[in-house]
Amino acid sequence: MLDFFCNRMDLFYNNPVVNWHEHVREIRPEVLDTVAADRLVQAAQKLGMYKLLVSRPISADRFCPPEDFRQANDIVAAAVARHPDVLRGMCFVNPGFQKEAIAEIRRCVHELHMVGVKLYHQYFIHDPVLFPLIEACIELDIPILMHAGKLCVDPLSQPHLSNGIHFAAAARRYPEAHFIMAHIGGGGDWSWSLKAIAPYRNIVADISGSVIDRPMIEQSVAALGADRLLFGTDGSISAGIGKLLGADIPENDKKTILAGENYRRFLERGEAR
């Protein structure tokens, strides 16, 4: 099995690979875990990834005050400053604090040169509380990466988790917005969510997550097209690589997913420092 994958890693080494879903963390408030950040970058480079999009979301449902999400974004900025050639930042906010969240998005884009917004499950993506944030992202021309899933077991563990139906509602209201449905392999009924978002070209999905069901990548390409899929790992680097290498799809589709060409222009924002 090891030889099977090693013999196929040229796909990663010989193509521009963008990882759209990874995270950094702190060892204590306001202090980046530099060891973890360095290891993440080292692993990514050894595996052929030349850019990683990182964020520091806070998972506490609904309660995440502005001072906490500002601090989280400062951690991301510190990681990007440490590895400016590899890392790009995504700004995390809690939409419940609308005024502060929009101000933080602007700070992250204009001062910290972040390239998008990362939302967790404080609110559904089609909740009206998000409308001003989505409109700000449209104005700034940045994508929104949103934690997502269609839980079949214990859905109350994440009561405001956005699924494909919620993304579809947001995409209908804001056709000019750029939505990334996170980790199609994050758990639950991924096939259900694929069907829901398929008609909406302004929704793409990243393939991260620890779920490695055999037909997942194949059905994602069939439902959305490779140009609407982004490579991501979300803490499961080996699973992320393996599920793509082992997928029964054309080689050109794999290259398309790895490059994320339609979203490449957003990365250029991070070059201006």
Short mmCIF file of C-alpha atoms in Angstrom, two decimals:
data_model
loop_
_atom_site.label_atom_id
_atom_site.label_comp_id
_atom_site.label_asym_id
_atom_site.label_seq_id
_atom_site.Cartn_x
_atom_site.Cartn_y
_atom_site.Cartn_z
CA MET A 1 0.00 0.00 0.00
CA LEU A 2 2.85 2.39 0.81
CA ASP A 3 4.41 1.77 -2.60
CA PHE A 4 1.01 2.36 -4.22
CA PHE A 5 0.90 5.93 -2.90
CA CYS A 6 4.61 6.72 -3.09
CA ASN A 7 4.60 5.87 -6.77
CA ARG A 8 1.76 8.34 -7.30
CA MET A 9 3.06 11.33 -5.34
CA ASP A 10 4.40 12.87 -8.53
CA LEU A 11 0.89 14.28 -8.90
CA PHE A 12 1.64 16.48 -5.88
CA TYR A 13 5.31 17.14 -6.60
CA ASN A 14 4.80 18.17 -10.23
CA ASN A 15 1.72 20.37 -9.88
CA PRO A 16 0.91 23.58 -7.97
CA VAL A 17 -0.94 22.34 -4.89
CA VAL A 18 -3.04 24.72 -2.79
CA ASN A 19 -4.41 23.41 0.52
CA TRP A 20 -7.50 25.45 1.28
CA HIS A 21 -8.28 24.15 4.76
CA GLU A 22 -5.80 23.95 7.61
CA HIS A 23 -5.42 25.44 11.08
CA VAL A 24 -2.88 26.91 13.47
CA ARG A 25 -3.20 27.18 17.22
CA GLU A 26 -1.81 28.90 20.29
CA ILE A 27 0.06 27.44 23.27
CA ARG A 28 -1.47 30.10 25.50
CA PRO A 29 -3.46 33.28 24.83
CA GLU A 30 -1.73 35.51 22.28
CA VAL A 31 1.20 33.11 21.78
CA LEU A 32 1.42 31.07 18.59
CA ASP A 33 2.34 27.41 18.87
CA THR A 34 5.39 27.81 16.66
CA VAL A 35 6.36 24.15 16.89
CA ALA A 36 3.00 23.02 15.49
CA ALA A 37 3.04 25.73 12.81
CA ASP A 38 6.56 24.79 11.73
CA ARG A 39 5.68 21.10 11.57
CA LEU A 40 2.58 21.84 9.50
CA VAL A 41 4.60 23.81 6.98
CA GLN A 42 7.40 21.24 6.88
CA ALA A 43 4.93 18.41 6.28
CA ALA A 44 3.13 20.37 3.59
CA GLN A 45 6.33 21.19 1.74
CA LYS A 46 7.57 17.61 1.90
CA LEU A 47 4.26 16.52 0.39
CA GLY A 48 4.31 18.99 -2.46
CA MET A 49 1.97 21.71 -1.18
CA TYR A 50 3.14 25.22 -1.91
CA LYS A 51 0.34 27.26 -0.31
CA LEU A 52 -1.80 26.58 2.79
CA LEU A 53 -4.83 28.59 3.90
CA VAL A 54 -4.94 28.64 7.71
CA SER A 55 -7.36 29.91 10.34
CA ARG A 56 -8.01 29.66 14.06
CA PRO A 57 -11.76 29.17 14.54
CA ILE A 58 -13.30 29.03 18.00
CA SER A 59 -15.89 26.31 18.35
CA ALA A 60 -17.90 27.51 21.36
CA ASP A 61 -21.46 27.70 20.06
CA ARG A 62 -22.73 31.30 19.90
CA PHE A 63 -20.48 32.59 22.69
CA CYS A 64 -17.29 33.93 21.21
CA PRO A 65 -16.78 37.63 22.01
CA PRO A 66 -14.90 40.06 19.75
CA GLU A 67 -11.77 40.08 21.88
CA ASP A 68 -11.49 36.32 21.42
CA PHE A 69 -11.83 36.30 17.64
CA ARG A 70 -9.43 39.24 17.30
CA GLN A 71 -6.90 37.30 19.35
CA ALA A 72 -7.46 34.21 17.19
CA ASN A 73 -6.75 36.23 14.05
CA ASP A 74 -3.60 37.67 15.57
CA ILE A 75 -2.41 34.08 16.08
CA VAL A 76 -3.03 33.41 12.38
CA ALA A 77 -1.19 36.60 11.42
CA ALA A 78 1.79 35.52 13.53
CA ALA A 79 1.89 32.16 11.74
CA VAL A 80 1.71 33.82 8.32
CA ALA A 81 4.48 36.25 9.29
CA ARG A 82 6.61 33.28 10.34
CA HIS A 83 6.03 31.46 7.03
CA PRO A 84 5.08 34.18 4.53
CA ASP A 85 6.01 32.16 1.45
CA VAL A 86 3.70 29.28 2.33
CA LEU A 87 0.84 30.39 4.58
CA ARG A 88 -2.14 32.61 3.84
CA GLY A 89 -4.63 33.64 6.50
CA MET A 90 -8.40 33.31 6.77
CA CYS A 91 -10.21 35.64 9.17
CA PHE A 92 -12.46 34.06 11.82
CA VAL A 93 -15.34 36.05 13.33
CA ASN A 94 -18.55 35.45 15.25
CA PRO A 95 -21.40 36.89 13.14
CA GLY A 96 -23.46 37.50 16.27
CA PHE A 97 -21.34 40.59 16.90
CA GLN A 98 -22.12 42.15 13.54
CA LYS A 99 -20.44 45.54 13.89
CA GLU A 100 -17.30 44.14 15.48
CA ALA A 101 -17.17 41.20 13.06
CA ILE A 102 -17.30 43.43 9.98
CA ALA A 103 -14.65 45.73 11.44
CA GLU A 104 -12.45 42.70 12.13
CA ILE A 105 -12.88 41.38 8.59
CA ARG A 106 -11.75 44.74 7.24
CA ARG A 107 -8.77 44.79 9.62
CA CYS A 108 -7.76 41.29 8.60
CA VAL A 109 -7.98 42.07 4.89
CA HIS A 110 -6.48 45.57 4.84
CA GLU A 111 -3.91 45.32 7.64
CA LEU A 112 -3.14 41.61 7.98
CA HIS A 113 -3.52 40.78 4.27
CA MET A 114 -5.82 37.82 4.85
CA VAL A 115 -7.52 36.38 1.80
CA GLY A 116 -10.91 35.18 3.05
CA VAL A 117 -13.26 34.57 5.96
CA LYS A 118 -13.62 31.36 7.97
CA LEU A 119 -16.90 30.85 9.82
CA TYR A 120 -17.75 28.12 12.28
CA HIS A 121 -21.16 26.95 13.50
CA GLN A 122 -22.24 29.88 15.64
CA TYR A 123 -25.04 30.50 13.08
CA PHE A 124 -26.40 28.90 9.93
CA ILE A 125 -24.92 30.44 6.81
CA HIS A 126 -28.36 31.56 5.59
CA ASP A 127 -29.28 33.20 8.91
CA PRO A 128 -30.12 36.92 8.44
CA VAL A 129 -27.51 37.77 11.05
CA LEU A 130 -24.89 36.85 8.43
CA PHE A 131 -26.29 39.04 5.66
CA PRO A 132 -24.18 42.15 6.50
CA LEU A 133 -21.05 39.99 6.72
CA ILE A 134 -21.73 38.34 3.38
CA GLU A 135 -22.29 41.76 1.84
CA ALA A 136 -18.98 42.97 3.28
CA CYS A 137 -17.22 39.95 1.77
CA ILE A 138 -18.81 40.69 -1.60
CA GLU A 139 -17.57 44.28 -1.37
CA LEU A 140 -14.07 43.10 -0.45
CA ASP A 141 -14.22 40.32 -3.07
CA ILE A 142 -13.15 37.56 -0.69
CA PRO A 143 -14.48 34.00 -0.25
CA ILE A 144 -16.30 32.60 2.78
CA LEU A 145 -15.18 29.18 4.02
CA MET A 146 -17.90 27.79 6.28
CA HIS A 147 -17.82 24.79 8.61
CA ALA A 148 -20.41 22.37 7.21
CA GLY A 149 -21.94 18.92 7.44
CA LYS A 150 -25.17 16.93 7.38
CA LEU A 151 -25.09 15.05 10.66
CA CYS A 152 -27.11 11.86 10.87
CA VAL A 153 -26.01 10.91 14.39
CA ASP A 154 -26.36 13.34 17.31
CA PRO A 155 -27.22 16.45 15.24
CA LEU A 156 -27.81 18.42 18.44
CA SER A 157 -24.08 18.31 19.12
CA GLN A 158 -23.79 21.09 16.51
CA PRO A 159 -27.30 22.57 16.37
CA HIS A 160 -26.37 25.39 13.98
CA LEU A 161 -24.25 23.35 11.60
CA SER A 162 -24.81 24.48 8.00
CA ASN A 163 -25.64 21.83 5.43
CA GLY A 164 -26.14 21.95 1.67
CA ILE A 165 -29.69 23.32 1.92
CA HIS A 166 -28.47 26.25 4.00
CA PHE A 167 -25.67 26.98 1.55
CA ALA A 168 -28.12 26.85 -1.35
CA ALA A 169 -30.35 29.42 0.35
CA ALA A 170 -27.41 31.77 0.90
CA ALA A 171 -26.21 31.30 -2.68
CA ARG A 172 -29.65 32.13 -4.08
CA ARG A 173 -29.81 35.33 -2.06
CA TYR A 174 -26.23 36.33 -2.88
CA PRO A 175 -25.26 34.97 -6.32
CA GLU A 176 -22.25 37.29 -6.42
CA ALA A 177 -20.78 35.85 -3.18
CA HIS A 178 -18.11 33.14 -3.13
CA PHE A 179 -18.99 30.30 -0.75
CA ILE A 180 -16.74 27.36 0.15
CA MET A 181 -18.57 24.48 1.82
CA ALA A 182 -15.97 23.01 4.16
CA HIS A 183 -14.86 19.40 4.36
CA ILE A 184 -17.19 17.38 2.19
CA GLY A 185 -15.56 14.51 4.10
CA GLY A 186 -16.29 16.04 7.49
CA GLY A 187 -18.96 13.54 8.44
CA GLY A 188 -22.63 12.83 7.89
CA ASP A 189 -24.48 12.58 4.60
CA TRP A 190 -22.12 14.22 2.13
CA SER A 191 -24.12 12.94 -0.86
CA TRP A 192 -27.21 14.78 0.39
CA SER A 193 -25.30 18.07 0.60
CA LEU A 194 -23.76 17.61 -2.85
CA LYS A 195 -27.21 17.35 -4.41
CA ALA A 196 -28.35 20.49 -2.61
CA ILE A 197 -25.48 22.72 -3.77
CA ALA A 198 -25.04 21.31 -7.28
CA PRO A 199 -27.17 23.97 -9.06
CA TYR A 200 -25.27 26.91 -7.55
CA ARG A 201 -22.03 27.82 -9.30
CA ASN A 202 -21.05 30.27 -6.57
CA ILE A 203 -20.65 27.38 -4.11
CA VAL A 204 -17.54 25.22 -4.19
CA ALA A 205 -16.55 22.50 -1.72
CA ASP A 206 -13.24 21.48 -0.25
CA ILE A 207 -12.49 17.77 -0.01
CA SER A 208 -10.98 17.82 3.49
CA GLY A 209 -12.18 15.81 6.47
CA SER A 210 -11.32 12.43 7.90
CA VAL A 211 -14.11 10.60 6.04
CA ILE A 212 -12.64 8.58 3.17
CA ASP A 213 -15.68 6.82 1.71
CA ARG A 214 -14.61 5.33 -1.62
CA PRO A 215 -17.14 7.05 -3.91
CA MET A 216 -17.00 10.45 -2.22
CA ILE A 217 -14.50 12.13 -4.55
CA GLU A 218 -15.96 10.43 -7.61
CA GLN A 219 -19.50 11.55 -6.75
CA SER A 220 -18.30 15.05 -5.87
CA VAL A 221 -16.74 15.42 -9.32
CA ALA A 222 -19.87 14.00 -10.95
CA ALA A 223 -22.16 16.37 -9.04
CA LEU A 224 -20.12 19.59 -9.11
CA GLY A 225 -17.31 19.17 -11.60
CA ALA A 226 -13.64 19.21 -10.65
CA ASP A 227 -13.49 22.99 -11.10
CA ARG A 228 -15.82 23.40 -8.11
CA LEU A 229 -13.69 21.31 -5.76
CA LEU A 230 -10.73 22.56 -3.73
CA PHE A 231 -8.05 20.45 -2.12
CA GLY A 232 -7.94 20.63 1.68
CA THR A 233 -6.87 18.50 4.62
CA ASP A 234 -8.20 20.08 7.86
CA GLY A 235 -5.79 18.22 10.11
CA SER A 236 -6.01 14.94 8.18
CA ILE A 237 -3.16 15.36 5.72
CA SER A 238 -2.64 11.68 4.94
CA ALA A 239 -6.37 11.11 4.45
CA GLY A 240 -6.64 14.18 2.25
CA ILE A 241 -3.84 13.02 -0.01
CA GLY A 242 -4.91 9.38 -0.04
CA LYS A 243 -8.54 10.00 -0.94
CA LEU A 244 -7.51 12.05 -3.98
CA LEU A 245 -4.73 9.73 -5.14
CA GLY A 246 -7.02 6.73 -4.82
CA ALA A 247 -10.03 8.33 -6.51
CA ASP A 248 -11.22 6.82 -9.77
CA ILE A 249 -11.30 10.09 -11.72
CA PRO A 250 -9.21 11.37 -14.64
CA GLU A 251 -5.73 12.68 -13.86
CA ASN A 252 -6.65 16.10 -15.21
CA ASP A 253 -9.53 16.33 -12.72
CA LYS A 254 -7.10 15.62 -9.88
CA LYS A 255 -4.82 18.39 -11.15
CA THR A 256 -7.76 20.77 -11.34
CA ILE A 257 -8.71 20.05 -7.72
CA LEU A 258 -5.14 20.50 -6.51
CA ALA A 259 -4.64 23.81 -8.32
CA GLY A 260 -8.00 25.41 -7.45
CA GLU A 261 -7.47 27.69 -10.43
CA ASN A 262 -10.81 29.51 -10.16
CA TYR A 263 -9.89 30.61 -6.64
CA ARG A 264 -6.20 31.28 -7.26
CA ARG A 265 -6.69 35.02 -7.65
CA PHE A 266 -7.69 35.31 -3.99
CA LEU A 267 -4.24 34.10 -2.95
CA GLU A 268 -2.64 37.08 -4.66
CA ARG A 269 -4.06 39.34 -1.94
CA GLY A 270 -1.66 37.79 0.52
CA GLU A 271 1.35 38.74 -1.58
CA ALA A 272 0.94 42.46 -0.77
CA ARG A 273 2.77 42.87 2.52
#
